[in-house]
């Protein structure tokens, strides 16, 4: 028996912030279970050129931009003095640092850990994040000059958490685009197994400092024309951008049990790979995703037919969704005993980019905790670009009981980055301690 089998990696705490004013796990679960959509108009307090955005489709070749997205209500809220940060420095900080620090603190509290007692501990911090274009340029004189080096550095998202808490383990910000969350989880779990740190925080954050993603995808005609992210639907016209943040506490099971921490789930396996050359860098690869899923299943040591819930990437793009579905059909759907239910919370909150994977992971853990699989919105008209009869997968169209296999609920999470990186995770959650799903 390997060390990993003797003392597996578990998730012992978590916290989340999501669009619609959601800042608790209970509110997050309620939105998912009740099949609610948390999409709002563009924020009017970020100095974004909203009128220009909404008129981009008048330019020849550009696509429509709807006045819609999944935006964090509390992105501008922060108590700097609580974290020992001066107000002037706080304003200069990318909001992703502020939100990430706040959610990390709540994840520690959820695990029953006092964040104020961690100074000098060998704890790792791995945070997924991508550039946000927040604030004025550093290459000019302005009132924030002197704080822009750390204020704009992606490395400061993880570094700010480690510094504020006094952690001395590895501190790494991860940017593999939309695969960043699960890449961070993979690195954290690997570091603990290799003895690089005693335990770790892992997660990701996305707060859009500018509307750059809307400009880019309007030019590429990749945005949802109706302002909804219709994952895996035949009605989809493109994706819809969103924001969010999530952090989980990762440690050995022996440590969690010794300290009385709640165990939400076991991290059976995580893997990452790349599409390689061939197609344009932004085009997903069914073959690469299939190889990745097969490697993750093999590392987890389970029958793929045991996986009852798959939280897919599901960006809602007419190109990406069918390619992903084919990979899932060829792996999980091909198992003799398969009966997996598939969905994507992007249909609820939009595409939270670097944070999308961690939000999906927390969704799976909450579904396991409650014993029910949350529905995926807009799933009543599945895409006709794949043959659904070829594999044993179906879309989550309603809140339904999650039947365990041999007393365990197995869930999988996928994330794929625009630069070609793919990430996959398999989680196991013992049944028998379900909370009320109401």
PDB file of C-alpha atoms in Angstrom, residues 5 268-271 290-304 331-332 424 426:
ATOM      1  CA  UNK A   5      -3.385   5.135   0.063  1.00  0.00           C
ATOM      2  CA  UNK A 268      -8.345  10.674  -5.181  1.00  0.00           C
ATOM      3  CA  UNK A 269      -6.405  12.067  -8.119  1.00  0.00           C
ATOM      4  CA  UNK A 270      -5.602  15.251 -10.026  1.00  0.00           C
ATOM      5  CA  UNK A 271      -3.827  15.518 -13.358  1.00  0.00           C
ATOM      6  CA  UNK A 290      -9.591  12.070 -23.208  1.00  0.00           C
ATOM      7  CA  UNK A 291      -5.961  11.210 -22.402  1.00  0.00           C
ATOM      8  CA  UNK A 292      -6.111  13.400 -19.318  1.00  0.00           C
ATOM      9  CA  UNK A 293      -9.323  11.837 -18.008  1.00  0.00           C
ATOM     10  CA  UNK A 294      -7.967   8.330 -18.558  1.00  0.00           C
ATOM     11  CA  UNK A 295      -4.791   9.156 -16.626  1.00  0.00           C
ATOM     12  CA  UNK A 296      -6.781  10.664 -13.764  1.00  0.00           C
ATOM     13  CA  UNK A 297      -9.080   7.640 -13.566  1.00  0.00           C
ATOM     14  CA  UNK A 298      -6.063   5.318 -13.532  1.00  0.00           C
ATOM     15  CA  UNK A 299      -4.386   7.358 -10.774  1.00  0.00           C
ATOM     16  CA  UNK A 300      -7.606   7.343  -8.733  1.00  0.00           C
ATOM     17  CA  UNK A 301      -7.790   3.558  -9.003  1.00  0.00           C
ATOM     18  CA  UNK A 302     -11.534   3.441  -9.569  1.00  0.00           C
ATOM     19  CA  UNK A 303     -13.944   2.104 -12.154  1.00  0.00           C
ATOM     20  CA  UNK A 304     -15.029   5.070 -14.322  1.00  0.00           C
ATOM     21  CA  UNK A 331     -14.230   7.762 -21.028  1.00  0.00           C
ATOM     22  CA  UNK A 332     -16.907   7.922 -18.347  1.00  0.00           C
ATOM     23  CA  UNK A 424      -9.103  17.122 -14.143  1.00  0.00           C
ATOM     24  CA  UNK A 426     -11.674  13.008  -9.063  1.00  0.00           C
TER      25      UNK A 426
END
